[in-house]
Amino acid sequence: MSVNYFTFFLLFGLILPFLSPVLIHQGYSKAQTGMILSMFYVFSSVIPILGARLSDRFLSADRMIRYCAWTLVAASGPLWYFSKEPSWLYLVFFAILGAARSPIVSLQDTLAMQVSKNDPKMFARRRLVGSIGFIVAAVAGGWLIERYGLRTFYPLLLGTALVFAVTTLNLPKEEKVGGNTPRAQFWRRLTPGWWLWIAAMSAHWLAFAPFHYGFSLLLEETGVAPTMIGWVWSIGVLAEIGVFLCAGWFFRRWNYRQVLFFALSVNLVRWALVGSLDNPWLIAATQLMHGVGFALYYSAAMQAVADFAGPSDRASFQGLFSSVVGGCSSIVGNALAGWLHEVTAVQNLFLAAVPLQLLSLLLLWLNPLNAGADADAVVLPEKSEGESDHEGAGARAS
């Protein structure tokens, strides 16, 4: 499980820091770059929940990850070929890449929570290996791109996709809940409290959009060499690893609701600082807050989803979280970031993230997601044909 995280985030460690500069270098405008990145995340608003429902109903998380991984390999080669100049064929294979990538993390998290027995400390220690993979890709990718140019991005993408696909061949198998367990239908378990909590998480992730779209561009504008951009990104990932390692300390003292409040508050300070500072090394230092703002947030959010979902439909709840939070928020955020960057400095985008982060804290305060409070909304299925009234009453009582 840890190796699979590592190899997938090798791929992600290339895409996140370097995709914006690569697209602009190919001839796309800033607004077009923002729209293309949004298209990359369009599938993240639909595919994760579809893949998760398919996993829960017919297949399994490990098989879905395997299918997606080999699709990434199949798309990366043509994407490299058609990257020579802007064209609709390039966008087609870019869309296939985005669709195949989108459900992977939620399915990985489903498997990792199962393997970790829903223990946030053990989950965090497996997940941090992915952060190490991100560092390796960001640093090595920055060095190779500085030495050989931005065109190096595409062969690196194909190579990392192939390595990731190979590691899916030995994933742990997902254990399914027994079919005789009475449970409510998945869609009937989505209470108003669940959606309000999702809105809080979406506002938090929307505040990340300027970072994902423009942090590398901000570093370039402030004079940071391309070979150092990967290192600056790695500061945040190293902080992320440190927090993942210490996650048990936080969860022994606070519940996941309190951890989420702390993580979102730290991110509020982070965006205010990045939007106000003009020294590149001070901006780089704010990456130290990424450990709390992302790693601690992510561990607490996964614990919240697992606690709310229970043993049934785990992949579906995980996929819905990924679709709405990771997908819809990224679509809106990257499109707006690219549009705003046409009319204002990239640093001002981070100041625009401050009110969004405040909104996420307000929504979280209104509902921190309490599974017990929504228990009355979980309705067991009606008794099957032929079931006696006595047996049906006993099942509902249990």
PDB file of C-alpha atoms in Angstrom, residues 103-307:
ATOM      1  CA  PRO A 103     -10.488   8.268  -8.752  1.00  0.00           C
ATOM      2  CA  ILE A 104      -7.117   6.861  -7.706  1.00  0.00           C
ATOM      3  CA  VAL A 105      -6.464   8.738  -4.453  1.00  0.00           C
ATOM      4  CA  SER A 106      -9.927   8.107  -3.008  1.00  0.00           C
ATOM      5  CA  LEU A 107      -9.617   4.400  -3.820  1.00  0.00           C
ATOM      6  CA  GLN A 108      -6.116   4.291  -2.335  1.00  0.00           C
ATOM      7  CA  ASP A 109      -7.437   5.955   0.823  1.00  0.00           C
ATOM      8  CA  THR A 110     -10.254   3.394   1.023  1.00  0.00           C
ATOM      9  CA  LEU A 111      -7.730   0.547   0.929  1.00  0.00           C
ATOM     10  CA  ALA A 112      -5.326   2.315   3.303  1.00  0.00           C
ATOM     11  CA  MET A 113      -8.038   2.925   5.914  1.00  0.00           C
ATOM     12  CA  GLN A 114      -8.989  -0.754   5.683  1.00  0.00           C
ATOM     13  CA  VAL A 115      -5.394  -1.938   6.059  1.00  0.00           C
ATOM     14  CA  SER A 116      -4.894   0.531   8.934  1.00  0.00           C
ATOM     15  CA  LYS A 117      -8.081  -0.636  10.732  1.00  0.00           C
ATOM     16  CA  ASN A 118      -9.320   3.013  10.663  1.00  0.00           C
ATOM     17  CA  ASP A 119      -6.407   4.039  12.923  1.00  0.00           C
ATOM     18  CA  PRO A 120      -5.458   7.662  11.956  1.00  0.00           C
ATOM     19  CA  LYS A 121      -1.847   7.161  13.097  1.00  0.00           C
ATOM     20  CA  MET A 122      -1.304   4.077  10.933  1.00  0.00           C
ATOM     21  CA  PHE A 123      -3.135   5.644   7.991  1.00  0.00           C
ATOM     22  CA  ALA A 124      -0.941   8.756   8.231  1.00  0.00           C
ATOM     23  CA  ARG A 125       2.255   6.682   8.242  1.00  0.00           C
ATOM     24  CA  ARG A 126       1.255   4.887   5.068  1.00  0.00           C
ATOM     25  CA  ARG A 127       0.087   8.080   3.404  1.00  0.00           C
ATOM     26  CA  LEU A 128       3.331   9.942   4.192  1.00  0.00           C
ATOM     27  CA  VAL A 129       5.223   7.599   1.855  1.00  0.00           C
ATOM     28  CA  GLY A 130       3.293   9.267  -0.949  1.00  0.00           C
ATOM     29  CA  SER A 131       4.672  12.607   0.230  1.00  0.00           C
ATOM     30  CA  ILE A 132       8.198  11.214  -0.082  1.00  0.00           C
ATOM     31  CA  GLY A 133       7.393  10.247  -3.664  1.00  0.00           C
ATOM     32  CA  PHE A 134       6.201  13.799  -4.332  1.00  0.00           C
ATOM     33  CA  ILE A 135       9.524  15.213  -3.067  1.00  0.00           C
ATOM     34  CA  VAL A 136      11.568  12.839  -5.214  1.00  0.00           C
ATOM     35  CA  ALA A 137       9.597  13.782  -8.337  1.00  0.00           C
ATOM     36  CA  ALA A 138       9.559  17.538  -7.631  1.00  0.00           C
ATOM     37  CA  VAL A 139      13.296  17.766  -6.931  1.00  0.00           C
ATOM     38  CA  ALA A 140      14.446  15.401  -9.693  1.00  0.00           C
ATOM     39  CA  GLY A 141      11.940  16.886 -12.139  1.00  0.00           C
ATOM     40  CA  GLY A 142      13.127  20.433 -11.395  1.00  0.00           C
ATOM     41  CA  TRP A 143      16.753  19.448 -11.928  1.00  0.00           C
ATOM     42  CA  LEU A 144      16.040  17.624 -15.206  1.00  0.00           C
ATOM     43  CA  ILE A 145      13.799  20.399 -16.549  1.00  0.00           C
ATOM     44  CA  GLU A 146      16.448  23.009 -15.705  1.00  0.00           C
ATOM     45  CA  ARG A 147      19.099  20.923 -17.480  1.00  0.00           C
ATOM     46  CA  TYR A 148      17.174  19.634 -20.492  1.00  0.00           C
ATOM     47  CA  GLY A 149      14.180  21.967 -20.812  1.00  0.00           C
ATOM     48  CA  LEU A 150      10.433  21.766 -20.241  1.00  0.00           C
ATOM     49  CA  ARG A 151      10.032  19.125 -22.969  1.00  0.00           C
ATOM     50  CA  THR A 152      11.524  16.654 -20.477  1.00  0.00           C
ATOM     51  CA  PHE A 153       8.190  16.747 -18.642  1.00  0.00           C
ATOM     52  CA  TYR A 154       6.472  14.303 -21.012  1.00  0.00           C
ATOM     53  CA  PRO A 155       8.962  11.394 -21.029  1.00  0.00           C
ATOM     54  CA  LEU A 156       9.136  11.725 -17.234  1.00  0.00           C
ATOM     55  CA  LEU A 157       5.334  11.561 -17.094  1.00  0.00           C
ATOM     56  CA  LEU A 158       5.247   8.385 -19.194  1.00  0.00           C
ATOM     57  CA  GLY A 159       8.011   6.752 -17.138  1.00  0.00           C
ATOM     58  CA  THR A 160       6.386   7.455 -13.763  1.00  0.00           C
ATOM     59  CA  ALA A 161       2.974   6.293 -15.040  1.00  0.00           C
ATOM     60  CA  LEU A 162       4.524   2.979 -16.061  1.00  0.00           C
ATOM     61  CA  VAL A 163       6.253   2.516 -12.696  1.00  0.00           C
ATOM     62  CA  PHE A 164       2.977   3.248 -10.884  1.00  0.00           C
ATOM     63  CA  ALA A 165       1.063   0.765 -13.042  1.00  0.00           C
ATOM     64  CA  VAL A 166       3.538  -1.999 -12.219  1.00  0.00           C
ATOM     65  CA  THR A 167       3.088  -1.448  -8.464  1.00  0.00           C
ATOM     66  CA  THR A 168      -0.685  -1.931  -8.741  1.00  0.00           C
ATOM     67  CA  LEU A 169      -0.132  -5.606  -9.559  1.00  0.00           C
ATOM     68  CA  ASN A 170       0.473  -6.450  -5.886  1.00  0.00           C
ATOM     69  CA  LEU A 171      -2.031  -4.241  -4.045  1.00  0.00           C
ATOM     70  CA  PRO A 172      -3.843  -5.570  -0.945  1.00  0.00           C
ATOM     71  CA  LYS A 173      -7.310  -6.792  -1.817  1.00  0.00           C
ATOM     72  CA  GLU A 174     -10.320  -4.871  -0.561  1.00  0.00           C
ATOM     73  CA  GLU A 175     -12.427  -6.744   1.992  1.00  0.00           C
ATOM     74  CA  LYS A 176     -16.150  -6.353   1.363  1.00  0.00           C
ATOM     75  CA  VAL A 177     -18.799  -6.111   4.085  1.00  0.00           C
ATOM     76  CA  GLY A 178     -20.972  -9.227   4.323  1.00  0.00           C
ATOM     77  CA  GLY A 179     -24.064  -9.059   2.114  1.00  0.00           C
ATOM     78  CA  ASN A 180     -26.432 -10.039   4.979  1.00  0.00           C
ATOM     79  CA  THR A 181     -25.650  -6.931   7.038  1.00  0.00           C
ATOM     80  CA  PRO A 182     -28.761  -4.653   7.194  1.00  0.00           C
ATOM     81  CA  ARG A 183     -27.882  -1.142   6.047  1.00  0.00           C
ATOM     82  CA  ALA A 184     -29.440   1.934   4.553  1.00  0.00           C
ATOM     83  CA  GLN A 185     -29.093   2.763   0.886  1.00  0.00           C
ATOM     84  CA  PHE A 186     -26.054   4.929   0.227  1.00  0.00           C
ATOM     85  CA  TRP A 187     -27.943   7.924  -1.163  1.00  0.00           C
ATOM     86  CA  ARG A 188     -30.345   7.964   1.810  1.00  0.00           C
ATOM     87  CA  ARG A 189     -27.414   8.299   4.197  1.00  0.00           C
ATOM     88  CA  LEU A 190     -26.376  11.666   2.731  1.00  0.00           C
ATOM     89  CA  THR A 191     -27.909  13.889   5.408  1.00  0.00           C
ATOM     90  CA  PRO A 192     -28.001  17.716   5.456  1.00  0.00           C
ATOM     91  CA  GLY A 193     -25.260  17.573   8.083  1.00  0.00           C
ATOM     92  CA  TRP A 194     -23.044  15.627   5.697  1.00  0.00           C
ATOM     93  CA  TRP A 195     -23.546  18.176   2.898  1.00  0.00           C
ATOM     94  CA  LEU A 196     -22.851  21.155   5.173  1.00  0.00           C
ATOM     95  CA  TRP A 197     -19.591  19.530   6.276  1.00  0.00           C
ATOM     96  CA  ILE A 198     -18.712  18.852   2.622  1.00  0.00           C
ATOM     97  CA  ALA A 199     -19.336  22.545   1.896  1.00  0.00           C
ATOM     98  CA  ALA A 200     -16.807  23.462   4.604  1.00  0.00           C
ATOM     99  CA  MET A 201     -14.209  21.102   3.135  1.00  0.00           C
ATOM    100  CA  SER A 202     -14.920  22.434  -0.370  1.00  0.00           C
ATOM    101  CA  ALA A 203     -14.356  26.051   0.704  1.00  0.00           C
ATOM    102  CA  HIS A 204     -11.077  24.949   2.299  1.00  0.00           C
ATOM    103  CA  TRP A 205      -9.940  23.257  -0.909  1.00  0.00           C
ATOM    104  CA  LEU A 206     -11.117  26.178  -3.028  1.00  0.00           C
ATOM    105  CA  ALA A 207      -8.725  28.347  -1.017  1.00  0.00           C
ATOM    106  CA  PHE A 208      -5.913  26.049  -2.202  1.00  0.00           C
ATOM    107  CA  ALA A 209      -6.579  26.877  -5.886  1.00  0.00           C
ATOM    108  CA  PRO A 210      -4.209  29.894  -6.085  1.00  0.00           C
ATOM    109  CA  PHE A 211      -1.489  27.687  -4.581  1.00  0.00           C
ATOM    110  CA  HIS A 212      -2.005  24.859  -7.082  1.00  0.00           C
ATOM    111  CA  TYR A 213      -2.337  27.220 -10.042  1.00  0.00           C
ATOM    112  CA  GLY A 214       0.173  29.905  -9.258  1.00  0.00           C
ATOM    113  CA  PHE A 215       2.733  29.037  -6.577  1.00  0.00           C
ATOM    114  CA  SER A 216       5.399  28.030  -9.121  1.00  0.00           C
ATOM    115  CA  LEU A 217       4.568  31.153 -11.159  1.00  0.00           C
ATOM    116  CA  LEU A 218       4.901  33.316  -8.021  1.00  0.00           C
ATOM    117  CA  LEU A 219       8.311  31.808  -7.266  1.00  0.00           C
ATOM    118  CA  GLU A 220       9.432  32.492 -10.851  1.00  0.00           C
ATOM    119  CA  GLU A 221       8.250  36.113 -10.615  1.00  0.00           C
ATOM    120  CA  THR A 222      10.183  36.646  -7.372  1.00  0.00           C
ATOM    121  CA  GLY A 223      13.421  35.362  -8.942  1.00  0.00           C
ATOM    122  CA  VAL A 224      13.592  31.717  -7.811  1.00  0.00           C
ATOM    123  CA  ALA A 225      15.455  29.559 -10.365  1.00  0.00           C
ATOM    124  CA  PRO A 226      13.480  26.677 -11.926  1.00  0.00           C
ATOM    125  CA  THR A 227      15.858  24.138 -10.407  1.00  0.00           C
ATOM    126  CA  MET A 228      14.979  25.495  -6.939  1.00  0.00           C
ATOM    127  CA  ILE A 229      11.194  25.468  -7.436  1.00  0.00           C
ATOM    128  CA  GLY A 230      11.042  21.738  -6.769  1.00  0.00           C
ATOM    129  CA  TRP A 231      13.016  22.248  -3.552  1.00  0.00           C
ATOM    130  CA  VAL A 232      10.619  24.954  -2.364  1.00  0.00           C
ATOM    131  CA  TRP A 233       7.674  22.655  -3.014  1.00  0.00           C
ATOM    132  CA  SER A 234       9.572  19.965  -1.133  1.00  0.00           C
ATOM    133  CA  ILE A 235       9.762  22.136   1.988  1.00  0.00           C
ATOM    134  CA  GLY A 236       5.988  21.872   2.227  1.00  0.00           C
ATOM    135  CA  VAL A 237       6.037  18.152   1.595  1.00  0.00           C
ATOM    136  CA  LEU A 238       8.743  17.602   4.230  1.00  0.00           C
ATOM    137  CA  ALA A 239       6.553  19.494   6.689  1.00  0.00           C
ATOM    138  CA  GLU A 240       3.670  17.297   5.539  1.00  0.00           C
ATOM    139  CA  ILE A 241       5.703  14.155   6.269  1.00  0.00           C
ATOM    140  CA  GLY A 242       6.628  15.442   9.724  1.00  0.00           C
ATOM    141  CA  VAL A 243       2.988  16.082  10.582  1.00  0.00           C
ATOM    142  CA  PHE A 244       1.902  12.691   9.225  1.00  0.00           C
ATOM    143  CA  LEU A 245       4.494  11.078  11.515  1.00  0.00           C
ATOM    144  CA  CYS A 246       3.169  13.051  14.493  1.00  0.00           C
ATOM    145  CA  ALA A 247      -0.512  12.594  13.639  1.00  0.00           C
ATOM    146  CA  GLY A 248      -0.985  10.154  16.513  1.00  0.00           C
ATOM    147  CA  TRP A 249       0.058  12.858  18.996  1.00  0.00           C
ATOM    148  CA  PHE A 250      -2.688  15.194  17.765  1.00  0.00           C
ATOM    149  CA  PHE A 251      -5.399  12.539  17.691  1.00  0.00           C
ATOM    150  CA  ARG A 252      -4.582  11.341  21.204  1.00  0.00           C
ATOM    151  CA  ARG A 253      -5.306  14.838  22.512  1.00  0.00           C
ATOM    152  CA  TRP A 254      -8.021  16.126  20.176  1.00  0.00           C
ATOM    153  CA  ASN A 255     -10.886  14.579  18.235  1.00  0.00           C
ATOM    154  CA  TYR A 256     -10.967  14.948  14.464  1.00  0.00           C
ATOM    155  CA  ARG A 257     -13.318  17.955  14.659  1.00  0.00           C
ATOM    156  CA  GLN A 258     -10.834  19.923  16.789  1.00  0.00           C
ATOM    157  CA  VAL A 259      -7.963  18.871  14.539  1.00  0.00           C
ATOM    158  CA  LEU A 260      -9.843  20.203  11.506  1.00  0.00           C
ATOM    159  CA  PHE A 261     -10.437  23.586  13.172  1.00  0.00           C
ATOM    160  CA  PHE A 262      -6.728  23.861  13.950  1.00  0.00           C
ATOM    161  CA  ALA A 263      -5.645  22.897  10.411  1.00  0.00           C
ATOM    162  CA  LEU A 264      -8.012  25.347   8.713  1.00  0.00           C
ATOM    163  CA  SER A 265      -6.946  28.165  11.047  1.00  0.00           C
ATOM    164  CA  VAL A 266      -3.260  27.620  10.220  1.00  0.00           C
ATOM    165  CA  ASN A 267      -4.077  27.774   6.514  1.00  0.00           C
ATOM    166  CA  LEU A 268      -5.848  31.100   7.045  1.00  0.00           C
ATOM    167  CA  VAL A 269      -2.600  32.581   8.394  1.00  0.00           C
ATOM    168  CA  ARG A 270      -0.622  30.946   5.581  1.00  0.00           C
ATOM    169  CA  TRP A 271      -2.568  32.536   2.707  1.00  0.00           C
ATOM    170  CA  ALA A 272      -2.474  35.953   4.382  1.00  0.00           C
ATOM    171  CA  LEU A 273       1.322  35.739   4.657  1.00  0.00           C
ATOM    172  CA  VAL A 274       1.937  34.519   1.086  1.00  0.00           C
ATOM    173  CA  GLY A 275      -0.279  37.289  -0.255  1.00  0.00           C
ATOM    174  CA  SER A 276       1.573  39.951   1.763  1.00  0.00           C
ATOM    175  CA  LEU A 277       5.269  38.998   1.648  1.00  0.00           C
ATOM    176  CA  ASP A 278       7.619  40.058  -1.142  1.00  0.00           C
ATOM    177  CA  ASN A 279      10.761  38.146  -0.154  1.00  0.00           C
ATOM    178  CA  PRO A 280      10.981  34.783  -2.002  1.00  0.00           C
ATOM    179  CA  TRP A 281      12.671  33.029   0.917  1.00  0.00           C
ATOM    180  CA  LEU A 282      10.036  34.195   3.378  1.00  0.00           C
ATOM    181  CA  ILE A 283       7.399  32.958   0.940  1.00  0.00           C
ATOM    182  CA  ALA A 284       9.270  29.648   0.810  1.00  0.00           C
ATOM    183  CA  ALA A 285       9.255  29.534   4.623  1.00  0.00           C
ATOM    184  CA  THR A 286       5.440  29.610   4.660  1.00  0.00           C
ATOM    185  CA  GLN A 287       5.630  26.129   3.155  1.00  0.00           C
ATOM    186  CA  LEU A 288       6.324  24.898   6.683  1.00  0.00           C
ATOM    187  CA  MET A 289       2.635  25.531   7.398  1.00  0.00           C
ATOM    188  CA  HIS A 290       1.674  23.059   4.687  1.00  0.00           C
ATOM    189  CA  GLY A 291       2.208  20.186   7.103  1.00  0.00           C
ATOM    190  CA  VAL A 292      -0.665  21.326   9.292  1.00  0.00           C
ATOM    191  CA  GLY A 293      -2.815  22.938   6.591  1.00  0.00           C
ATOM    192  CA  PHE A 294      -2.807  19.848   4.399  1.00  0.00           C
ATOM    193  CA  ALA A 295      -1.507  16.721   6.183  1.00  0.00           C
ATOM    194  CA  LEU A 296      -3.350  17.256   9.445  1.00  0.00           C
ATOM    195  CA  TYR A 297      -6.479  18.399   7.602  1.00  0.00           C
ATOM    196  CA  TYR A 298      -6.353  15.336   5.350  1.00  0.00           C
ATOM    197  CA  SER A 299      -5.844  12.836   8.173  1.00  0.00           C
ATOM    198  CA  ALA A 300      -8.733  14.362  10.141  1.00  0.00           C
ATOM    199  CA  ALA A 301     -11.011  14.488   7.091  1.00  0.00           C
ATOM    200  CA  MET A 302     -10.336  10.829   6.282  1.00  0.00           C
ATOM    201  CA  GLN A 303     -11.096   9.922   9.898  1.00  0.00           C
ATOM    202  CA  ALA A 304     -14.345  11.911   9.725  1.00  0.00           C
ATOM    203  CA  VAL A 305     -15.422  10.164   6.501  1.00  0.00           C
ATOM    204  CA  ALA A 306     -14.549   6.723   7.904  1.00  0.00           C
ATOM    205  CA  ASP A 307     -16.432   7.418  11.144  1.00  0.00           C
TER     206      ASP A 307
END
